JSON list of C-alpha atoms and ligand atoms in Angstrom, two decimals:
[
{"chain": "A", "resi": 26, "resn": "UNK", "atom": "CA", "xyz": [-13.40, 5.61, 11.37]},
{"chain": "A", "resi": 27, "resn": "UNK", "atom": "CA", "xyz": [-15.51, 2.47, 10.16]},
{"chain": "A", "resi": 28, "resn": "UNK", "atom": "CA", "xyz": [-18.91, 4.71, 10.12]},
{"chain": "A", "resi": 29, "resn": "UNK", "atom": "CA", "xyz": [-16.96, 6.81, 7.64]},
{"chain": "A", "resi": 30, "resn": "UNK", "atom": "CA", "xyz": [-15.42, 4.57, 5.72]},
{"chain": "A", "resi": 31, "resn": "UNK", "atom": "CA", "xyz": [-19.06, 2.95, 4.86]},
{"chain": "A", "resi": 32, "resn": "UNK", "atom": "CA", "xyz": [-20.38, 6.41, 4.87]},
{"chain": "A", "resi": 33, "resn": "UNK", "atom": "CA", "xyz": [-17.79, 6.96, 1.64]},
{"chain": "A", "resi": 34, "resn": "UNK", "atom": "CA", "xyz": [-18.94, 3.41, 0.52]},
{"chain": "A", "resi": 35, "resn": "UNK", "atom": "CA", "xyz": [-16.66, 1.00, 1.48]},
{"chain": "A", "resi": 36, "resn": "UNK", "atom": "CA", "xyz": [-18.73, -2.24, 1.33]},
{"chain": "A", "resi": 37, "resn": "UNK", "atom": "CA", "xyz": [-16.44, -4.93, 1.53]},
{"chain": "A", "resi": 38, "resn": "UNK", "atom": "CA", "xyz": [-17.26, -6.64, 5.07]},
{"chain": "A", "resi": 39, "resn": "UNK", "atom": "CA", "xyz": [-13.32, -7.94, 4.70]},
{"chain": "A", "resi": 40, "resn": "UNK", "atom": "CA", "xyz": [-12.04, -4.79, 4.50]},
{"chain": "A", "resi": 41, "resn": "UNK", "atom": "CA", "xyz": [-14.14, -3.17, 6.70]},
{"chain": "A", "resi": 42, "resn": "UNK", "atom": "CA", "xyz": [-12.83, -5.86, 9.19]},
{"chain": "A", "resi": 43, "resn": "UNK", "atom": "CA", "xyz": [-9.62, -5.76, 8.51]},
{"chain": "A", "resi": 44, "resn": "UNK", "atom": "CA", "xyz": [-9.83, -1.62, 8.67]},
{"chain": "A", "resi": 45, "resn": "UNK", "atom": "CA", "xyz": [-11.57, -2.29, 12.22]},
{"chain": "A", "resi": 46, "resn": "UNK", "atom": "CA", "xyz": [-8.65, -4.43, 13.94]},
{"chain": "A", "resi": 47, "resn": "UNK", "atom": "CA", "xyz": [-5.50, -3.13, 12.93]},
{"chain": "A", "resi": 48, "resn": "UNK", "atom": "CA", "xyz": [-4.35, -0.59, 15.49]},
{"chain": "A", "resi": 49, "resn": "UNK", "atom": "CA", "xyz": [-3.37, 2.71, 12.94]},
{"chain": "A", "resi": 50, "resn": "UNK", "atom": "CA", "xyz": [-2.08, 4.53, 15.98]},
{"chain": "A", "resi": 51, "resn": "UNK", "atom": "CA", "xyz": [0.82, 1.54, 16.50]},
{"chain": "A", "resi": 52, "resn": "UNK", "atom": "CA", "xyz": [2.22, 2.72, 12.87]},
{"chain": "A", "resi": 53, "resn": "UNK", "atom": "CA", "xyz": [2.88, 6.21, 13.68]},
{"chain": "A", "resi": 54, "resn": "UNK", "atom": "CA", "xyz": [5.78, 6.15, 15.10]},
{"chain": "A", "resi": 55, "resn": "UNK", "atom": "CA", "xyz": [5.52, 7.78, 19.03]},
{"chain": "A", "resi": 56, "resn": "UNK", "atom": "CA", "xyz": [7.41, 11.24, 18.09]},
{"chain": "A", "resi": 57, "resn": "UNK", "atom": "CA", "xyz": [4.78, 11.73, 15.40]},
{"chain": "A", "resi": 58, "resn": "UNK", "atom": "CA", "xyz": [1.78, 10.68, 17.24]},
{"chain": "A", "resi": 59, "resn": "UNK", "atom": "CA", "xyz": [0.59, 13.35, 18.69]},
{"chain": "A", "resi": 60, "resn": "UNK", "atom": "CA", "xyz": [0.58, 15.53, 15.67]},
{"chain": "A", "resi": 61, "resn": "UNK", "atom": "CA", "xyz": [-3.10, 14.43, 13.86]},
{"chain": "A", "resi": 62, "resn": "UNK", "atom": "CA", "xyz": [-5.72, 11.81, 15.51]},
{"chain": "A", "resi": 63, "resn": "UNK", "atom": "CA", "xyz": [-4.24, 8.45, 14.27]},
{"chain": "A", "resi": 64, "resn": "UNK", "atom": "CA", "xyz": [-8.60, 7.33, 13.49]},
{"chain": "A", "resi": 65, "resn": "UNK", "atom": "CA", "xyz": [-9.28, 10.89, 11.87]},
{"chain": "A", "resi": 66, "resn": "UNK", "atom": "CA", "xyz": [-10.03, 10.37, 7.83]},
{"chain": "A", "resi": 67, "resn": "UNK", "atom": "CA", "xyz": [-6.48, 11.94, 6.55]},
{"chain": "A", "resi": 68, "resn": "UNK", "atom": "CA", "xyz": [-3.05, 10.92, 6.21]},
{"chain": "A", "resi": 69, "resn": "UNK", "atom": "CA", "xyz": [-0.71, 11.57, 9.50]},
{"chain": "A", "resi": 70, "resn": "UNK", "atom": "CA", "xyz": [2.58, 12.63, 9.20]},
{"chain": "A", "resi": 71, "resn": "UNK", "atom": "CA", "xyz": [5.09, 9.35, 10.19]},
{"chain": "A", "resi": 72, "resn": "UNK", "atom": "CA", "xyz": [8.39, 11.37, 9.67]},
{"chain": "A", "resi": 73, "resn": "UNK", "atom": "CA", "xyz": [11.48, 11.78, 6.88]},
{"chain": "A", "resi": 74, "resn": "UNK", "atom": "CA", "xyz": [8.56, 13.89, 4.95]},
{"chain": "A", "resi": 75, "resn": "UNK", "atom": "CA", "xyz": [6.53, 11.70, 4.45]},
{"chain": "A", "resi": 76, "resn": "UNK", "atom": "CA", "xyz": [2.79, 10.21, 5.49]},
{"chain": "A", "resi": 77, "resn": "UNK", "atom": "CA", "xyz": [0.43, 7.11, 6.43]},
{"chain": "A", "resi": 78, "resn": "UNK", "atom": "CA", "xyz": [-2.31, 7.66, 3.80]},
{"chain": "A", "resi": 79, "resn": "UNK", "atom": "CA", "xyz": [-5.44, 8.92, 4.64]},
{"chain": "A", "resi": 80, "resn": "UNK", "atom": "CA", "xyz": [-7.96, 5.59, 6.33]},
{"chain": "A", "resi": 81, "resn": "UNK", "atom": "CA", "xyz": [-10.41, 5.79, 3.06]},
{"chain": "A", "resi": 82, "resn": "UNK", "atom": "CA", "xyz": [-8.16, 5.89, 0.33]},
{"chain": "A", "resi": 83, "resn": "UNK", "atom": "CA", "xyz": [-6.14, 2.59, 1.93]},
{"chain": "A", "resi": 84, "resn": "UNK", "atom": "CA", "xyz": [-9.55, 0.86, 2.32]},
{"chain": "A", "resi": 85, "resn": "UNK", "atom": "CA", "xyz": [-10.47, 2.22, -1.56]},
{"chain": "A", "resi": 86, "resn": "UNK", "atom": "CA", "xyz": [-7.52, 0.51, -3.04]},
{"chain": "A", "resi": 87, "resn": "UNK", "atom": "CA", "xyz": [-7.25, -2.54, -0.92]},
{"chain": "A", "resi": 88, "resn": "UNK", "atom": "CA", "xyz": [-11.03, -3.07, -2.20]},
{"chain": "A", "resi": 89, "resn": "UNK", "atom": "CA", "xyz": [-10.21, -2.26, -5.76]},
{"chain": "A", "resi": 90, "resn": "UNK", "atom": "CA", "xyz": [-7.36, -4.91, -5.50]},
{"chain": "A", "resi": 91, "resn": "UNK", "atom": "CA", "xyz": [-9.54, -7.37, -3.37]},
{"chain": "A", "resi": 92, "resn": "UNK", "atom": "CA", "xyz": [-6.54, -9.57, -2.02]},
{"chain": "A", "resi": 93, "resn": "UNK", "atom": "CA", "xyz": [-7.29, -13.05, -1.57]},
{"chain": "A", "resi": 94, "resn": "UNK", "atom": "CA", "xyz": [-6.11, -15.59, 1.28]},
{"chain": "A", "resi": 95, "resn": "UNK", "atom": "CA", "xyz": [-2.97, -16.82, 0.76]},
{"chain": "A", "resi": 96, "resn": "UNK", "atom": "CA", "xyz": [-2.11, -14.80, -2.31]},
{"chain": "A", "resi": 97, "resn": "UNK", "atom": "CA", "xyz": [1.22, -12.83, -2.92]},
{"chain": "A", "resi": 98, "resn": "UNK", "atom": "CA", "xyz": [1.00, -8.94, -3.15]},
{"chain": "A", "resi": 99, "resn": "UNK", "atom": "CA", "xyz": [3.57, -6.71, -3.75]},
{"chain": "A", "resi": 100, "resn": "UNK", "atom": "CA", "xyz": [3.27, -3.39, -1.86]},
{"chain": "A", "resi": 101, "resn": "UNK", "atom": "CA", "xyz": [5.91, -0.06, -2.75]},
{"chain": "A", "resi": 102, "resn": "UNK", "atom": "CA", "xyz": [6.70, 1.88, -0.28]},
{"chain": "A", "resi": 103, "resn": "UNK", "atom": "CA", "xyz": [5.85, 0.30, 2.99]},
{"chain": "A", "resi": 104, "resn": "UNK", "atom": "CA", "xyz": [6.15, 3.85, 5.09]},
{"chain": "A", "resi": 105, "resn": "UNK", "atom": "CA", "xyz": [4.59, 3.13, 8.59]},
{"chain": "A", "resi": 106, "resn": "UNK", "atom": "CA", "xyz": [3.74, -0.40, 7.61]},
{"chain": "A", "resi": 107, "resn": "UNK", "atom": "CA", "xyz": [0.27, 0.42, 7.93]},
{"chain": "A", "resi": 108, "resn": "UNK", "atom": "CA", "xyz": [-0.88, -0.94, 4.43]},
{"chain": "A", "resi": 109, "resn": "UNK", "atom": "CA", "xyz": [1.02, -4.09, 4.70]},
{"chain": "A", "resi": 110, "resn": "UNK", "atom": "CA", "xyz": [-0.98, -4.62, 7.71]},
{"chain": "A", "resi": 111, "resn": "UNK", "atom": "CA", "xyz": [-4.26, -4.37, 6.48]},
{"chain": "A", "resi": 112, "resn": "UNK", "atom": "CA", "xyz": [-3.26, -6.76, 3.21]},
{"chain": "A", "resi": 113, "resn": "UNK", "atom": "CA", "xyz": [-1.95, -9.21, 5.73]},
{"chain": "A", "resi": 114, "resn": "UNK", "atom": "CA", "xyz": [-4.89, -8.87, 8.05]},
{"chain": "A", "resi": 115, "resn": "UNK", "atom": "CA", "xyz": [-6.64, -10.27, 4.75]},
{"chain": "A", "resi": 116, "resn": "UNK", "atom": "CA", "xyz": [-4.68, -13.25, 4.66]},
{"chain": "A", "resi": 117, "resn": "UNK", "atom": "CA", "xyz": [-2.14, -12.12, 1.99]},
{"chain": "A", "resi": 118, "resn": "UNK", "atom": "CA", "xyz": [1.34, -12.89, 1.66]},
{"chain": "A", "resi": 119, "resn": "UNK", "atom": "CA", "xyz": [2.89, -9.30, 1.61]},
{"chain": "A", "resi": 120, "resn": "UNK", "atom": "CA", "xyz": [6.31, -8.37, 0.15]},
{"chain": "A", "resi": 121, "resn": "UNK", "atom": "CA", "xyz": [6.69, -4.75, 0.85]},
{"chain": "A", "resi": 122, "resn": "UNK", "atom": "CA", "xyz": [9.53, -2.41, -0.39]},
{"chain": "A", "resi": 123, "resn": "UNK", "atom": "CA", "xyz": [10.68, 1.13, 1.42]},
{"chain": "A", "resi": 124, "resn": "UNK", "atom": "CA", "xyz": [13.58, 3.34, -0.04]},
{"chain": "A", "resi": 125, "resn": "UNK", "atom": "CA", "xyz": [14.49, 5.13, 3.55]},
{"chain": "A", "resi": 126, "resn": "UNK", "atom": "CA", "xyz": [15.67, 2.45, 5.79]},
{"chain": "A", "resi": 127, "resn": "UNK", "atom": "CA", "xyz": [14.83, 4.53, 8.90]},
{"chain": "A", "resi": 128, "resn": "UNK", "atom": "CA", "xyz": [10.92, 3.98, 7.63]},
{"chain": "A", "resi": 129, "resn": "UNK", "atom": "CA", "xyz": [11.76, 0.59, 6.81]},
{"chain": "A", "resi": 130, "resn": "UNK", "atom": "CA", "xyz": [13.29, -0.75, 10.12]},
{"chain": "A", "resi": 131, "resn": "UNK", "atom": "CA", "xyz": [10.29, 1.52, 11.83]},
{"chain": "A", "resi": 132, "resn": "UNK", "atom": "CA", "xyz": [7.72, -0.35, 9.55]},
{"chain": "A", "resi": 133, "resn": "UNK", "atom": "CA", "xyz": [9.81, -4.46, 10.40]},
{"chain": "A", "resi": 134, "resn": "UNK", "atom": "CA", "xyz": [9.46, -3.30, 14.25]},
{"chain": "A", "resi": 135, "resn": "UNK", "atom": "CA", "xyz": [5.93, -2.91, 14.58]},
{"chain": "A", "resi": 136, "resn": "UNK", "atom": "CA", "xyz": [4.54, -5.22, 12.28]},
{"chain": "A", "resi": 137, "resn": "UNK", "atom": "CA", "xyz": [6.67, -7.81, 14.19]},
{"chain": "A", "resi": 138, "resn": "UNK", "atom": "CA", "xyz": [5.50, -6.39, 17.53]},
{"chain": "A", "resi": 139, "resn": "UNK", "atom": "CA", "xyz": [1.54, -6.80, 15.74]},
{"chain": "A", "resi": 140, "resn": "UNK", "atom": "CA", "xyz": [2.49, -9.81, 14.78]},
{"chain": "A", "resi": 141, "resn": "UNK", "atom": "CA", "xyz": [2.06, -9.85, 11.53]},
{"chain": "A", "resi": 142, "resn": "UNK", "atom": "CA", "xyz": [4.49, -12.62, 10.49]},
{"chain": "A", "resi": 143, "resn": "UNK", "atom": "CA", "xyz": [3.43, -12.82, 6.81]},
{"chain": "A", "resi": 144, "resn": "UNK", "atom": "CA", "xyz": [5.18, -9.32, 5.72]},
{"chain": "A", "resi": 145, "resn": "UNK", "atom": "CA", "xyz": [8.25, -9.27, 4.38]},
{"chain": "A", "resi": 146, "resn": "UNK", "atom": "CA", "xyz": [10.02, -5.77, 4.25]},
{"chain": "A", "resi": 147, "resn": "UNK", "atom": "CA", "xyz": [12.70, -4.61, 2.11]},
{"chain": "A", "resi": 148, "resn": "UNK", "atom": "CA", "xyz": [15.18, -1.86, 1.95]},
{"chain": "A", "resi": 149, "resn": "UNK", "atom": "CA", "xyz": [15.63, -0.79, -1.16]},
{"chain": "A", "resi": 150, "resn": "UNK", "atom": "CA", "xyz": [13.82, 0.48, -4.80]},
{"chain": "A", "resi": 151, "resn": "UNK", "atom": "CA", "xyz": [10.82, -0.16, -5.23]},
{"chain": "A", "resi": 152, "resn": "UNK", "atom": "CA", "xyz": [11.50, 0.75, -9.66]},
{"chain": "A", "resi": 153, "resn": "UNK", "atom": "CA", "xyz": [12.85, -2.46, -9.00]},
{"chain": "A", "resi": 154, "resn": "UNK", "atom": "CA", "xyz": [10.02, -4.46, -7.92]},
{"chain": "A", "resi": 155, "resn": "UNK", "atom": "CA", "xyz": [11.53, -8.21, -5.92]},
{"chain": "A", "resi": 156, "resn": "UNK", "atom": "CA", "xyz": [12.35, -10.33, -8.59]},
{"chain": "A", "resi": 157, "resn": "UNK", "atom": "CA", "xyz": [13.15, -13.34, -6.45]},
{"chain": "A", "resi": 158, "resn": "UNK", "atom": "CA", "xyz": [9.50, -13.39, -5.49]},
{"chain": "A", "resi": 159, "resn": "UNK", "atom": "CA", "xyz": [7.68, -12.85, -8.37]},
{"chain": "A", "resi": 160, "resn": "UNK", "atom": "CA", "xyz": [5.20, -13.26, -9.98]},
{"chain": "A", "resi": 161, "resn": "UNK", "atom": "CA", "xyz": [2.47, -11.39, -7.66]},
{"chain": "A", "resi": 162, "resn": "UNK", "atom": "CA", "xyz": [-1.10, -11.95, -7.82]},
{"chain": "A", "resi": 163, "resn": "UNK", "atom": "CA", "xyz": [-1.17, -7.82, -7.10]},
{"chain": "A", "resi": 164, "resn": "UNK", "atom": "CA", "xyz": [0.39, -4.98, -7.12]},
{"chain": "A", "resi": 165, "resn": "UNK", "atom": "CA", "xyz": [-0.33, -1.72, -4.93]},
{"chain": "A", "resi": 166, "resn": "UNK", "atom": "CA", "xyz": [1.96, 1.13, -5.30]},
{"chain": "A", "resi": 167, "resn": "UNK", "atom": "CA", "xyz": [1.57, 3.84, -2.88]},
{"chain": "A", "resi": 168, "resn": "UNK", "atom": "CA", "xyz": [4.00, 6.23, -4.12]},
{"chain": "A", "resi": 169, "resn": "UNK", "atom": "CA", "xyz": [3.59, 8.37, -7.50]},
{"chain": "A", "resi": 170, "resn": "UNK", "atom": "CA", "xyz": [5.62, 7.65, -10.35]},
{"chain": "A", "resi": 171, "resn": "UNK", "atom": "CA", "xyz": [5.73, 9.76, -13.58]},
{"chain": "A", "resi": 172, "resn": "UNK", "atom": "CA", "xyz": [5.16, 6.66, -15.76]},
{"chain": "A", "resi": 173, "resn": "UNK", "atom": "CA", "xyz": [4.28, 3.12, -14.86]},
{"chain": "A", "resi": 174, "resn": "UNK", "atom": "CA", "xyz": [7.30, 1.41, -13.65]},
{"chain": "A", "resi": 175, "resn": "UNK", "atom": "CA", "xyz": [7.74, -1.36, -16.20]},
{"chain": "A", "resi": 176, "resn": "UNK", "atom": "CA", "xyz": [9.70, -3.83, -13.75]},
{"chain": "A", "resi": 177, "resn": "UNK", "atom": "CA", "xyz": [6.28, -4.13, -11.66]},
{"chain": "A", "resi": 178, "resn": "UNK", "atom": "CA", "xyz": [3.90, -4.95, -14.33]},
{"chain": "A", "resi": 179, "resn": "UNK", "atom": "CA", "xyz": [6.95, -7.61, -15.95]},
{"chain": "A", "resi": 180, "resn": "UNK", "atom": "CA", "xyz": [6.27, -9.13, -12.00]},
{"chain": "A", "resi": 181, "resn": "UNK", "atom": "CA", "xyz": [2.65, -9.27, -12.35]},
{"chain": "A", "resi": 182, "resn": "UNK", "atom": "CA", "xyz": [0.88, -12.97, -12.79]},
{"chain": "A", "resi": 183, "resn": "UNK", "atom": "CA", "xyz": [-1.05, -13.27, -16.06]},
{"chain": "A", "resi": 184, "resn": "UNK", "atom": "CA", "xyz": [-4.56, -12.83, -14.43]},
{"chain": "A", "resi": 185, "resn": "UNK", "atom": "CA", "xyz": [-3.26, -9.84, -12.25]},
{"chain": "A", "resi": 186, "resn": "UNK", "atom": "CA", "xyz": [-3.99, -6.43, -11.10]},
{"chain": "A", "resi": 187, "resn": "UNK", "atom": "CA", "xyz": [-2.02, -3.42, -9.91]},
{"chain": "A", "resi": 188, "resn": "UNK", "atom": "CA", "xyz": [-3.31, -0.54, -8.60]},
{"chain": "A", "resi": 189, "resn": "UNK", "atom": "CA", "xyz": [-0.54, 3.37, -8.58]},
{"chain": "A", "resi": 190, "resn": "UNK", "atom": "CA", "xyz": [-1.28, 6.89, -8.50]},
{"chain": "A", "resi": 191, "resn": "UNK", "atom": "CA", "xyz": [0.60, 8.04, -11.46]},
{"chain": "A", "resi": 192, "resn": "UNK", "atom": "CA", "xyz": [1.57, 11.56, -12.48]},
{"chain": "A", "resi": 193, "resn": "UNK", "atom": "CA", "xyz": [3.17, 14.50, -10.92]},
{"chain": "A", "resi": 194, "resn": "UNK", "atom": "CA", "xyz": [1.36, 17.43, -9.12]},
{"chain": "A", "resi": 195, "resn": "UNK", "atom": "CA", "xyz": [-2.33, 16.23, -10.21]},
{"chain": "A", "resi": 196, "resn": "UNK", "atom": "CA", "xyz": [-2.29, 12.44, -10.10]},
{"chain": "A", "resi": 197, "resn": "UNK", "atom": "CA", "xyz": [-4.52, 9.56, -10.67]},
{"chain": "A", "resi": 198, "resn": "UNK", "atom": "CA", "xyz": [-5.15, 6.55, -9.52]},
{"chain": "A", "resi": 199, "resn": "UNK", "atom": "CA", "xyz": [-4.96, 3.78, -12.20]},
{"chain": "A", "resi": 200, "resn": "UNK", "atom": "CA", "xyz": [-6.04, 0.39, -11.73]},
{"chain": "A", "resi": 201, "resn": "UNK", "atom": "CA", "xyz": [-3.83, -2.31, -14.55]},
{"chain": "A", "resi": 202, "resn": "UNK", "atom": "CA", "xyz": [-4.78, -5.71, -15.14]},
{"chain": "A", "resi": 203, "resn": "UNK", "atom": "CA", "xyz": [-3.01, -8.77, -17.24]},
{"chain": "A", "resi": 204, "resn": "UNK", "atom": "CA", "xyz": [-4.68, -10.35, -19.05]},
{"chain": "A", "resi": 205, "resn": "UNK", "atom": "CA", "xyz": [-3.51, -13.04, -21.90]},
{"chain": "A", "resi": 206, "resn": "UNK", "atom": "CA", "xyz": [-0.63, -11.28, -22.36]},
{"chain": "A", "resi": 207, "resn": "UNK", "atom": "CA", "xyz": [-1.79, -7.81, -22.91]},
{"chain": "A", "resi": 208, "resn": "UNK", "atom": "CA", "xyz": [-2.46, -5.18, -20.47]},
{"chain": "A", "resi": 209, "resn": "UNK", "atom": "CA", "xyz": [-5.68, -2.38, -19.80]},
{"chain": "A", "resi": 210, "resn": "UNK", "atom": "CA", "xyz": [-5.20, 0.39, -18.27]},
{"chain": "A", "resi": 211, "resn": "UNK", "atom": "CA", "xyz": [-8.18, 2.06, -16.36]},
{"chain": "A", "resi": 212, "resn": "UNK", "atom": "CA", "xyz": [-8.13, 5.62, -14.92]},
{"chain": "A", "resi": 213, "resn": "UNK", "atom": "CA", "xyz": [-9.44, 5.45, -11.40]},
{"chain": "A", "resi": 214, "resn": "UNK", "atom": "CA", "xyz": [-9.89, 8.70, -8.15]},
{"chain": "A", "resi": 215, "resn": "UNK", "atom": "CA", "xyz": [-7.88, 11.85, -8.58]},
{"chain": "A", "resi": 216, "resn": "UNK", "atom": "CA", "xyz": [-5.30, 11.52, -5.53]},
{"chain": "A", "resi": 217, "resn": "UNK", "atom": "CA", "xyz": [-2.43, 12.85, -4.13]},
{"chain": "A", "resi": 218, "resn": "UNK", "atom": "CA", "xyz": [0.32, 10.57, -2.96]},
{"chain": "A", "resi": 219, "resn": "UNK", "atom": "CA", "xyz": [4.16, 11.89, -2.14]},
{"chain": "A", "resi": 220, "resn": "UNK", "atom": "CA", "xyz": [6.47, 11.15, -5.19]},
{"chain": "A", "resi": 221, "resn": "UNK", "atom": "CA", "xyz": [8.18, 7.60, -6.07]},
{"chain": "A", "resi": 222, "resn": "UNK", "atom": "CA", "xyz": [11.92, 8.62, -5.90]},
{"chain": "A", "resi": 223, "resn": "UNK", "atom": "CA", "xyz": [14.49, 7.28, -7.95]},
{"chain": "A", "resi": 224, "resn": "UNK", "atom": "CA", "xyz": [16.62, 5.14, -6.86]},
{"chain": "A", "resi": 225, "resn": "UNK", "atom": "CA", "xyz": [19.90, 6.25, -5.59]},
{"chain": "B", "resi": 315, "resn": "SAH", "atom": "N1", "xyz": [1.83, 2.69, 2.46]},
{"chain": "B", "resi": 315, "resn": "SAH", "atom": "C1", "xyz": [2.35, 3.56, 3.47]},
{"chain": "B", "resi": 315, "resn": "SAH", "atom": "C2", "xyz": [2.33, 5.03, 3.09]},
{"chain": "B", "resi": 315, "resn": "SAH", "atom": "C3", "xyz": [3.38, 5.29, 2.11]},
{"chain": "B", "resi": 315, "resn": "SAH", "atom": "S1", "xyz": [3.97, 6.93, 1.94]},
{"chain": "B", "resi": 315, "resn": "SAH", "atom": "C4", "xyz": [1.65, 3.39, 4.80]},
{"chain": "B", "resi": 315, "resn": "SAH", "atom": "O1", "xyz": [0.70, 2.59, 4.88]},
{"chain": "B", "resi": 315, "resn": "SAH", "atom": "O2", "xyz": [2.07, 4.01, 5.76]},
{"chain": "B", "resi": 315, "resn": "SAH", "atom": "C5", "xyz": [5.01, 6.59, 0.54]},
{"chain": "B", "resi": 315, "resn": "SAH", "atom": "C6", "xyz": [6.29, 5.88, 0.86]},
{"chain": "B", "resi": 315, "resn": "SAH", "atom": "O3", "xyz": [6.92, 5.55, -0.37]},
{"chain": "B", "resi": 315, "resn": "SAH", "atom": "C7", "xyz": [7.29, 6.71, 1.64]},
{"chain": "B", "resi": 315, "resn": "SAH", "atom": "O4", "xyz": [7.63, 6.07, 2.83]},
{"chain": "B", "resi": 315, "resn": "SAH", "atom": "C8", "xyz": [8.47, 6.83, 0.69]},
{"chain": "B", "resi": 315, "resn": "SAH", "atom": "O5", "xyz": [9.72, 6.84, 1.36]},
{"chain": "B", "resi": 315, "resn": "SAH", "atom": "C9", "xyz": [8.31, 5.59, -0.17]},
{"chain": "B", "resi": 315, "resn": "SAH", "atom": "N2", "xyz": [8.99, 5.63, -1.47]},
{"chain": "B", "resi": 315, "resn": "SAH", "atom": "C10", "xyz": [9.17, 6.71, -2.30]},
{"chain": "B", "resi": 315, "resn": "SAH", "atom": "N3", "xyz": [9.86, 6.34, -3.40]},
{"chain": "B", "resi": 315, "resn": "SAH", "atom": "C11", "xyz": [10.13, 5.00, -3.27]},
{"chain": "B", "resi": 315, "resn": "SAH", "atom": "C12", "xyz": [10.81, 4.05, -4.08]},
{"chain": "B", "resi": 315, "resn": "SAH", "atom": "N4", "xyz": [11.39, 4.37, -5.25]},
{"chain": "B", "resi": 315, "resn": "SAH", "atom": "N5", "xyz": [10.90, 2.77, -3.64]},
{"chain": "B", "resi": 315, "resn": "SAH", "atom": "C13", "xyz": [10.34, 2.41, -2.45]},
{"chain": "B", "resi": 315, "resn": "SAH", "atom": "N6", "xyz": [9.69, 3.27, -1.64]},
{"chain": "B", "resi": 315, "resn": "SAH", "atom": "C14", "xyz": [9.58, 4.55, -2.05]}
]
């Protein structure tokens, strides 16, 4: 999975590491793991309709977001827990939301079990961002939304960055930043991510 990952031109020796110890077959949960090779470059189904993205494109935006030590990242949609793993394997602070509590309490189980004590997981809407621990240094969204949800870039640090596919059907990714008040928008990869839901 590594050789790929470089091969596709991850350079980041952090997030190579990181990509290199966390064990992706752990985050699929057992009734699902026999359906794709956990290490193989594209997403694996993890159950409720929904997928653990595919190895490069988690490496891709961790490096675009390049989370440092100790900083506070917000993550939407937690699914398997895998991202949140990597971003804490980096030293980050992780505050990760997930709208289907099944995923959710999957995602607190293993994590705990890795023992990644620096994730914090939350049932609930991720529209909503977590207001009680904002501001974040970043923000990686790993759902698609139609437009950018305006709660998340309101709970972004001035100096921040965000990273979302955005769109329906054909989507992009789209790196944000803050920046003295004002925010740039950058179009990034086309992708395909499953859609952020609405809050029920
Ligand atoms: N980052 C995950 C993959 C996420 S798949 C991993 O590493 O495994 C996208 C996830 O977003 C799904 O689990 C889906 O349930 C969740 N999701 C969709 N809409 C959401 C919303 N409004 N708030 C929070 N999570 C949402």
């Amino acid at each position: 999975m590594i050789a790929t990952l470089k091969a596709y031109g991850i350079k980041d020796p952090e997030v190579l590491r990181a990509m290199g110890t966390v064990r992706r077959h752990e985050y699929i949960p057992v009734s699902h793991r026999h359906a794709a090779d956990p290490y193989g470059d594209h997403p694996c189904p993890i159950g409720h309709g929904q997928t653990i993205s595919q190895p490069y494109i988690v490496a891709y935006m961790t490096e675009r977001i390049a989370p440092k030590k100790g900083e506070k990242i917000l993550e939407i949609g937690t699914g398997s827990g895998y991202q949140a793993a990597i971003l804490a394997e980096l030293g980050a602070d992780v505050y990760t939301i997930e709208i289907i509590p099944e995923l959710a309490d999957h995602a607190r189980d293993v994590l705990a079990a890795e023992g990644y004590q620096r994730v914090h997981v939350l049932t609930g809407d991720g529209y909503k961002g977590w207001p009680e621990h904002a501001p974040f240094d970043a923000v990686i969204v790993t759902c698609a939304p139609e437009d950018i949800p305006a709660a998340l870039v309101e709970q972004l640090k001035e100096g921040g960055r965000m990273i979302l596919p955005l769109g329906t059907g054909m989507q992009r990714l789209v790196i944000l930043l803050k920046k003295e008040g004002r925010v740039t928008v950058v179009n990034d990869l086309p992708v395909r991510f499953v859609p952020m839901v609405k809050g029920r």
